PDB file of C-alpha atoms and ligand atoms in Angstrom:
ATOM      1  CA  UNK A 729     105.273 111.215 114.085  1.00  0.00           C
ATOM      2  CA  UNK A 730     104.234 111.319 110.367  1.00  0.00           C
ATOM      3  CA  UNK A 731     101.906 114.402 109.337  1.00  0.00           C
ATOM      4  CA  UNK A 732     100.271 114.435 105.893  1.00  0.00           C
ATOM      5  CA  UNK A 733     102.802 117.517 104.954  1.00  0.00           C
ATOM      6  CA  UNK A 734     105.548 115.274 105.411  1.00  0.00           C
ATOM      7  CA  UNK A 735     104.331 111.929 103.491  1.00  0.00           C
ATOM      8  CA  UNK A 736     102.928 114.571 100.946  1.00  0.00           C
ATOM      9  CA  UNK A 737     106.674 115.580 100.587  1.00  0.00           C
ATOM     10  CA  UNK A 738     108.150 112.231 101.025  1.00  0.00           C
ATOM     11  CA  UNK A 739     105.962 110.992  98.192  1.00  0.00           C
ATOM     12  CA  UNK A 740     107.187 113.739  96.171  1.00  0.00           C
ATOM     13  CA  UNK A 741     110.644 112.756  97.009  1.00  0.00           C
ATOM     14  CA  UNK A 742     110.543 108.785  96.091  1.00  0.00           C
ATOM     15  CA  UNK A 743     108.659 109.642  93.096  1.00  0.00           C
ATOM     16  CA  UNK A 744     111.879 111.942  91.811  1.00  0.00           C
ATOM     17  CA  UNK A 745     114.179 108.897  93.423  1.00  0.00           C
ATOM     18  CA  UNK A 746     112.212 106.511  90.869  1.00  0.00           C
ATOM     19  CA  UNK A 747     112.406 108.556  88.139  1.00  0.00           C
ATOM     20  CA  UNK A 748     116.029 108.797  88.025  1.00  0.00           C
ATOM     21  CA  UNK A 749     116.751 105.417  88.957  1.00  0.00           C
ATOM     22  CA  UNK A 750     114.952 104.471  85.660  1.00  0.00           C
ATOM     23  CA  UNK A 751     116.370 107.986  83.638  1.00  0.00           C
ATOM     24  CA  UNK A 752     119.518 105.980  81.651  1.00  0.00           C
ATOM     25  CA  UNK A 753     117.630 102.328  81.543  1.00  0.00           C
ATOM     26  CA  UNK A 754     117.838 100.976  78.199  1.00  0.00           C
ATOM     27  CA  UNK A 755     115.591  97.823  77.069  1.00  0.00           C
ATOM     28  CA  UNK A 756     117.977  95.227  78.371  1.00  0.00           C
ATOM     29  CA  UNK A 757     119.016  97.083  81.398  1.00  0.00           C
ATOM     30  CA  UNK A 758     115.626  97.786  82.485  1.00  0.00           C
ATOM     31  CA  UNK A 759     114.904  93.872  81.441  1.00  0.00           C
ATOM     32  CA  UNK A 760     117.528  92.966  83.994  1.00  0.00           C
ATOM     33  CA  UNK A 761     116.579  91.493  87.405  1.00  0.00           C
ATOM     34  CA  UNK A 762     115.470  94.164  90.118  1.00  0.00           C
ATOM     35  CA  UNK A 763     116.135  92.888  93.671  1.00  0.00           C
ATOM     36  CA  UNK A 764     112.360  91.372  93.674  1.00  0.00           C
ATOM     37  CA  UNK A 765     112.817  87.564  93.392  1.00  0.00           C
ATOM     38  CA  UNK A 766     111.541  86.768  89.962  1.00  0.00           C
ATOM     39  CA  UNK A 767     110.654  90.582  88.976  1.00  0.00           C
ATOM     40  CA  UNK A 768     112.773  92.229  86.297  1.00  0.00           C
ATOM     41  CA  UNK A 769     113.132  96.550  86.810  1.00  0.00           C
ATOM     42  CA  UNK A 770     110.075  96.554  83.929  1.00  0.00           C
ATOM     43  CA  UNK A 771     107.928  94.225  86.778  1.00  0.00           C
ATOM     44  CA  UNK A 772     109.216  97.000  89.504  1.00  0.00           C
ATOM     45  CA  UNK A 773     107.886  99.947  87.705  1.00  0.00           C
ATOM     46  CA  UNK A 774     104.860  98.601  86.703  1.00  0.00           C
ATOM     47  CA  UNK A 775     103.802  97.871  89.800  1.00  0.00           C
ATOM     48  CA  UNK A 776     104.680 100.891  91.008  1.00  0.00           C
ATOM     49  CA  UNK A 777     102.128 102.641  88.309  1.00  0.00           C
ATOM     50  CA  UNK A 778      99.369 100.325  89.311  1.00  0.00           C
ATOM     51  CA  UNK A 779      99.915 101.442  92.916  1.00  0.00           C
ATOM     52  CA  UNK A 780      99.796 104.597  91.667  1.00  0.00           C
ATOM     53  CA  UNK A 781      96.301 104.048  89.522  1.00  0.00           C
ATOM     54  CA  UNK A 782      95.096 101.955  92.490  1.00  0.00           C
ATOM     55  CA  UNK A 783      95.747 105.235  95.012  1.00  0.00           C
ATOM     56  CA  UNK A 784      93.676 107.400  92.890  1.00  0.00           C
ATOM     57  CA  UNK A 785      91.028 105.265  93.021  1.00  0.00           C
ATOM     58  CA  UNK A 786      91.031 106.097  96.757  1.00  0.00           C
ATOM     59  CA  UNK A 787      91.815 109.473  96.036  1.00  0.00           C
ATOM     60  CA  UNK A 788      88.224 109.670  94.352  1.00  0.00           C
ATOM     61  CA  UNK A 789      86.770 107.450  96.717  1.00  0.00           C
ATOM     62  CA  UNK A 790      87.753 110.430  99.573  1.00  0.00           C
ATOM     63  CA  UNK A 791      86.751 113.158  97.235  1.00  0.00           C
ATOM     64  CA  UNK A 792      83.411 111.431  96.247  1.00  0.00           C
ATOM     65  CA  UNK A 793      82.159 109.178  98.454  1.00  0.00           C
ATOM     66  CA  UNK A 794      82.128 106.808  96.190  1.00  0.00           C
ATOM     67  CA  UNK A 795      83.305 103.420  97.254  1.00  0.00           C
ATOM     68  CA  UNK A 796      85.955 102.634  94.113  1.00  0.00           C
ATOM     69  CA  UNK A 797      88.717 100.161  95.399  1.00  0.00           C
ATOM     70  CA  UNK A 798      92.242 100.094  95.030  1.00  0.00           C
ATOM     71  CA  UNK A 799      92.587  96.852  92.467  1.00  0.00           C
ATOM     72  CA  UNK A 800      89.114  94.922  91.155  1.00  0.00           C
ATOM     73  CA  UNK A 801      90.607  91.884  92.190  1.00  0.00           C
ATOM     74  CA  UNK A 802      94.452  90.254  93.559  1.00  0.00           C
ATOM     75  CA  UNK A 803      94.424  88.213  90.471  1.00  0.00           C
ATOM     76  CA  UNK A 804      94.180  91.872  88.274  1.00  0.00           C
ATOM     77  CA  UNK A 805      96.645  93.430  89.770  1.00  0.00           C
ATOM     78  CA  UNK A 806      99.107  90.499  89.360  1.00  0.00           C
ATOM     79  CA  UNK A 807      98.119  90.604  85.630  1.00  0.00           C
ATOM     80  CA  UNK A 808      98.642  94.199  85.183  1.00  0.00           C
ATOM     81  CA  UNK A 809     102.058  94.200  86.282  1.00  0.00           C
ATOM     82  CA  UNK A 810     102.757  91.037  84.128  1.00  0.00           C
ATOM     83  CA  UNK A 811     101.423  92.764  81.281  1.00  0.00           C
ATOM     84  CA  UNK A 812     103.306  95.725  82.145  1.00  0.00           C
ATOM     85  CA  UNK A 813     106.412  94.361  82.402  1.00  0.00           C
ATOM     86  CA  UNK A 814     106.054  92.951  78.620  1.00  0.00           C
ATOM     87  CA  UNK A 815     105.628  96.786  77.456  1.00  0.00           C
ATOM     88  CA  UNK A 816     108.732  98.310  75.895  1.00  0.00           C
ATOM     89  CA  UNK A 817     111.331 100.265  77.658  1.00  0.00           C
ATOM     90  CA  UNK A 818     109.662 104.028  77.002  1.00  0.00           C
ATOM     91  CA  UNK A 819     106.181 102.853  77.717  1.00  0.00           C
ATOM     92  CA  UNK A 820     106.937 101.808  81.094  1.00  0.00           C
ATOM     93  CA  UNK A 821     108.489 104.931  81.955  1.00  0.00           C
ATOM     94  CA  UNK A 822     105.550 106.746  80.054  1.00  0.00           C
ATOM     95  CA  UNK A 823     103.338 104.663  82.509  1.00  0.00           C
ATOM     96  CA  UNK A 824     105.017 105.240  86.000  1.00  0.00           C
ATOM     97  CA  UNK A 825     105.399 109.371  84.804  1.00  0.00           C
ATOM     98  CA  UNK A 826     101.787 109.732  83.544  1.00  0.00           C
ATOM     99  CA  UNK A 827     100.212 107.557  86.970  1.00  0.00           C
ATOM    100  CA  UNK A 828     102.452 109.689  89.154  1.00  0.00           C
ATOM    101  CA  UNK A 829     101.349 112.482  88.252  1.00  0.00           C
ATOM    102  CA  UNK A 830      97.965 111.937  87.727  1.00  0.00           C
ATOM    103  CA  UNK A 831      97.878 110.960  91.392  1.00  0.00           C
ATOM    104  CA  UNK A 832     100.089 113.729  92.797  1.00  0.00           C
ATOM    105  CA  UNK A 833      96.807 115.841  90.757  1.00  0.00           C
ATOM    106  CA  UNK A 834      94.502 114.092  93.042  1.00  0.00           C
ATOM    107  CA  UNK A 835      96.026 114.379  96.248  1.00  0.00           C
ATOM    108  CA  UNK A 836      96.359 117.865  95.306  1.00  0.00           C
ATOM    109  CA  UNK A 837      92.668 118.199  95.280  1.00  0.00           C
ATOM    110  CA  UNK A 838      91.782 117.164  98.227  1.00  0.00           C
ATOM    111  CA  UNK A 839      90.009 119.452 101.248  1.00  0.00           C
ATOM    112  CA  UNK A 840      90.764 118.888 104.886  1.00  0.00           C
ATOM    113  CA  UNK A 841      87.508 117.158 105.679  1.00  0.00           C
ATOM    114  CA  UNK A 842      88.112 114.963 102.840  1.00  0.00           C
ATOM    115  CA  UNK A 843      91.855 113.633 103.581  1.00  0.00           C
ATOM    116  CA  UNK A 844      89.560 112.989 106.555  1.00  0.00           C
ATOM    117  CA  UNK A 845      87.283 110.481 104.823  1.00  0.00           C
ATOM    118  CA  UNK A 846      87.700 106.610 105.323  1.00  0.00           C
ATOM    119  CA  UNK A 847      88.718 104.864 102.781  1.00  0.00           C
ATOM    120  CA  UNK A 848      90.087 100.373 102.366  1.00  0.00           C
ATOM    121  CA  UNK A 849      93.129  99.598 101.283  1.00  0.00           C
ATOM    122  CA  UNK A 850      93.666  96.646  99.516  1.00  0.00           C
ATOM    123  CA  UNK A 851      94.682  94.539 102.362  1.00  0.00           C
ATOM    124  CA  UNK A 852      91.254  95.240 103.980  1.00  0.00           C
ATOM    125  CA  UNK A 853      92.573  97.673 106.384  1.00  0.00           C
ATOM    126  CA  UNK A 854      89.952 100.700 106.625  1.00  0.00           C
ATOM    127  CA  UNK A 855      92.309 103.861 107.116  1.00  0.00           C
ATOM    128  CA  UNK A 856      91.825 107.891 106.719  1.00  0.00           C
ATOM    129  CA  UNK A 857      92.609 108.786 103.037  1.00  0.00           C
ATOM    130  CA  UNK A 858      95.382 111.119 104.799  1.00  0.00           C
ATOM    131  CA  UNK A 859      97.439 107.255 104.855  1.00  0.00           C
ATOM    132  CA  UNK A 860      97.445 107.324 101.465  1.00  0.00           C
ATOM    133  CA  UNK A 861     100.483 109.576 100.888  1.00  0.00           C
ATOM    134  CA  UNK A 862     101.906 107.752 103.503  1.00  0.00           C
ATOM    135  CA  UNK A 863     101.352 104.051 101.333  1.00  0.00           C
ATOM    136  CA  UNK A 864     102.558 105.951  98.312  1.00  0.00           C
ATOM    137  CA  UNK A 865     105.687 106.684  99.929  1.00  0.00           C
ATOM    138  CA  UNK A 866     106.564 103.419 101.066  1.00  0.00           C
ATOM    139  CA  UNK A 867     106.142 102.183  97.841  1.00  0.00           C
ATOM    140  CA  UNK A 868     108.119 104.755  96.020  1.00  0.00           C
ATOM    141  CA  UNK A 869     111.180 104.956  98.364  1.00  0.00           C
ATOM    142  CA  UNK A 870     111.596 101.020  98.723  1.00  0.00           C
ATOM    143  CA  UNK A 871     110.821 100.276  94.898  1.00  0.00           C
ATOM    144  CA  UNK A 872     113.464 103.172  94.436  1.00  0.00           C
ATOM    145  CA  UNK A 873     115.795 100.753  95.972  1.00  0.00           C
ATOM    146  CA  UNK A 874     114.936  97.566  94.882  1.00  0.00           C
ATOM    147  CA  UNK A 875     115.410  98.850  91.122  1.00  0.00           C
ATOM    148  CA  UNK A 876     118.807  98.215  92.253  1.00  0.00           C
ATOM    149  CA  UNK A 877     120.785 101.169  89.756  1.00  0.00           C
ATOM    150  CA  UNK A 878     122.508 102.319  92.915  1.00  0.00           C
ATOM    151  CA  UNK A 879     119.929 103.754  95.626  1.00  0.00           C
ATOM    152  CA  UNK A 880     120.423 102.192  99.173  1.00  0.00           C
ATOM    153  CA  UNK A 881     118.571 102.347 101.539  1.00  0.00           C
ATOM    154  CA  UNK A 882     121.257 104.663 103.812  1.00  0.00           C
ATOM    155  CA  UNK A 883     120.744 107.234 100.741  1.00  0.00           C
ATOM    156  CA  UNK A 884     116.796 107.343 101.916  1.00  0.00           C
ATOM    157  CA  UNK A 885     116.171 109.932 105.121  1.00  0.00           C
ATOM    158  CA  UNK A 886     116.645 109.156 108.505  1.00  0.00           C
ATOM    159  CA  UNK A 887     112.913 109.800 109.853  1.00  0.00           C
ATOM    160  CA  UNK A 888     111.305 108.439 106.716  1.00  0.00           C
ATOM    161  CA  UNK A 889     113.557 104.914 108.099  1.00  0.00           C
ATOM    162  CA  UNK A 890     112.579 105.401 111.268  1.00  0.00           C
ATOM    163  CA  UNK A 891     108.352 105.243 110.109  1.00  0.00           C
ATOM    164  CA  UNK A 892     108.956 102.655 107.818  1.00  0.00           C
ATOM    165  CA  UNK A 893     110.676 100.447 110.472  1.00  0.00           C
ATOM    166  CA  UNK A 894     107.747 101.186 112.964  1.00  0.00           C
ATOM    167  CA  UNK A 895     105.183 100.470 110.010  1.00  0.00           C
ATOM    168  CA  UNK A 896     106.927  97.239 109.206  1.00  0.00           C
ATOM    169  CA  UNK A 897     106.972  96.307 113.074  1.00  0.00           C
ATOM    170  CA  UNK A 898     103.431  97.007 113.000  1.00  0.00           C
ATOM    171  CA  UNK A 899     102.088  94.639 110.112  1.00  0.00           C
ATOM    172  CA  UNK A 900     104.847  92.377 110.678  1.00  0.00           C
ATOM    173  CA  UNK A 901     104.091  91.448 114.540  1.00  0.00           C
ATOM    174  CA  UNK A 902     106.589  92.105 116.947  1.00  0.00           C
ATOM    175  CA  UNK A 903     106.945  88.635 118.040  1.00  0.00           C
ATOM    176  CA  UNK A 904     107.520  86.850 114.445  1.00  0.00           C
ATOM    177  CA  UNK A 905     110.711  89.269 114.071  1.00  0.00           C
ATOM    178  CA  UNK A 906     113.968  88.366 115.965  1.00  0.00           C
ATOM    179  CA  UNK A 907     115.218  91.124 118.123  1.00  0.00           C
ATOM    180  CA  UNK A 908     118.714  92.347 115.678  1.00  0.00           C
ATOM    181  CA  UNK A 909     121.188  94.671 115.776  1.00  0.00           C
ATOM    182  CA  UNK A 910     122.902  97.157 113.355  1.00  0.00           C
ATOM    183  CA  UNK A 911     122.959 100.216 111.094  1.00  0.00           C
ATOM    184  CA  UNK A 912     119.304 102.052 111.224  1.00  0.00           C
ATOM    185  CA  UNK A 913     119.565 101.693 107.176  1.00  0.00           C
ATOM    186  CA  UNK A 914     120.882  98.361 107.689  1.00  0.00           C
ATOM    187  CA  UNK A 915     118.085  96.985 110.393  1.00  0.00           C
ATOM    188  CA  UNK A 916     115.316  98.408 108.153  1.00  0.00           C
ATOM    189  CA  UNK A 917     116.809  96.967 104.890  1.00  0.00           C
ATOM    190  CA  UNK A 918     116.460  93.495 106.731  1.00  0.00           C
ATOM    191  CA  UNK A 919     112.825  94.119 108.551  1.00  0.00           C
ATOM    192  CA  UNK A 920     112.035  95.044 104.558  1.00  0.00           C
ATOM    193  CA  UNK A 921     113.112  91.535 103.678  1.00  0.00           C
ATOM    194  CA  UNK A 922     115.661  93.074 101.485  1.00  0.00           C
ATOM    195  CA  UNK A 923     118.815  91.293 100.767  1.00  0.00           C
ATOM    196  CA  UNK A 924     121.273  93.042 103.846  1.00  0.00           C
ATOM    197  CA  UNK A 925     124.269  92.967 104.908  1.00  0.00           C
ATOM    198  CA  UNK A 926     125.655  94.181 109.079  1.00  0.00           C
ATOM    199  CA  UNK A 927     122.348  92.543 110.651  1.00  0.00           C
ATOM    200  CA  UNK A 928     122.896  90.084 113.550  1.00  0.00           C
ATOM    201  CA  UNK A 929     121.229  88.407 116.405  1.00  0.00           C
ATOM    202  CA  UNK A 930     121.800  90.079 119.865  1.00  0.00           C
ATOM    203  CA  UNK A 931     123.936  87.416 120.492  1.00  0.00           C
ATOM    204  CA  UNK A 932     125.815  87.907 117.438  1.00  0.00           C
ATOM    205  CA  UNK A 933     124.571  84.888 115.328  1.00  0.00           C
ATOM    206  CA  UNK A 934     122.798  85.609 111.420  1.00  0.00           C
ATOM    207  CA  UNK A 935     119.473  86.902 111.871  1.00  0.00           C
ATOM    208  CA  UNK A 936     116.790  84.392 109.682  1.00  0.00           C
ATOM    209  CA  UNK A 937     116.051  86.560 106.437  1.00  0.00           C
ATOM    210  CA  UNK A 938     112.161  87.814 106.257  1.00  0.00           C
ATOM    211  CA  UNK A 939     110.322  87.318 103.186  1.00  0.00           C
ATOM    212  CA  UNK A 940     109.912  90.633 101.094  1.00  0.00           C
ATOM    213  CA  UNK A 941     107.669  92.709 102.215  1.00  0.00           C
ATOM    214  CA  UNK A 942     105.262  95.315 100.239  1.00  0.00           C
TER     215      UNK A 942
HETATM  216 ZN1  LIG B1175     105.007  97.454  96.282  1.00  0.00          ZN
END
């Protein structure tokens, strides 16, 4: 099981994976497709800053009391990141550093009683702000890879895989996912809906590819 010491850390950990996956980008590399159908690397990183802004939100929502949601609307946050991904090389990496750190400030602030507090994510779900870390981490460690500079999923750790699988199980509904077989990196890469390779039925036959998820 998850505790908020470990998604704190693991959160910590896909930030720094981010970072360096977008360190040597130039404009044209980071213009380049990411894994993401349609989204270049710039589309990847913004979104990942808008999660970020969006988390804080809930962040002060927890702290306060006061209700302030993750995006003001699906159609905003779908025109921040296409706005985002327009920006110029250094400003997207300005972006993801400044909104990662401004939320690792937050989550740094709060008390126990208020990682306690209930808080809605964006997909309606009404959780304790202690799942935020926990959000922030799935989106840093599978964005990580989907920048597609070289991070695989295998290079991610075991137990955060083994969370993320159950997570995806979870949302996804056990019974719209065929029963497969392989790798523990490999078997998550494909419940992500990320291209995979090593995943087959039980009875050996190609496993149906799942839309992306996240
Ligand atoms: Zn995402």
């Amino acid at each position: 099981m998850r505790t908020l010491e470990t998604t704190l850390a693991w959160a910590v950990e896909g930030t720094d994976l981010c970072r360096k996956a977008v360190a040597d980008l130039d404009e044209a590399s980071y213009n380049a497709p990411s894994l993401l159908p349609g989204w270049t690397r710039k589309h990847v990183v913004a979104h990942v800053a808008a999660n970020a802004r969006a988390l804080r939100n809930l962040m002060h929502w927890a702290r306060t009391g006061e209700p302030t949601p993750m995006y003001n609307s699906p159609e905003q946050r779908l025109a921040d990141i296409k706005s985002g991904a327009q920006l110029p090389a250094a400003w997207v990496t300005a972006w993801f550093e400044e909104s990662a750190q401004l939320l690792a400030y937050a989550m740094s602030e709060l008390t126990e009683e208020q990682w306690r507090a209930e808080v809605l994510t964006a997909q309606g779900r009404t959780v304790p702000a202690s799942e935020v870390p926990w959000m922030r981490t799935r989106e840093v460690m599978v964005h990580a890879v989907d920048l597609d500079t070289g991070i695989r999923f295998t290079d991610l750790p075991e137990t955060f895989l083994t969370e993320l699988r159950h997570d995806i199980l979870g949302k996804r509904g056990l019974d719209t996912v065929p029963a497969v077989q392989g790798s523990a990196a490999d078997i998550t890469t494909y419940l992500a809906g990320r291209p995979y390779t090593g995943v087959t039925q039980r009875d050996g036959s190609p496993a149906e590819p799942l839309t992306p998820w996240l």
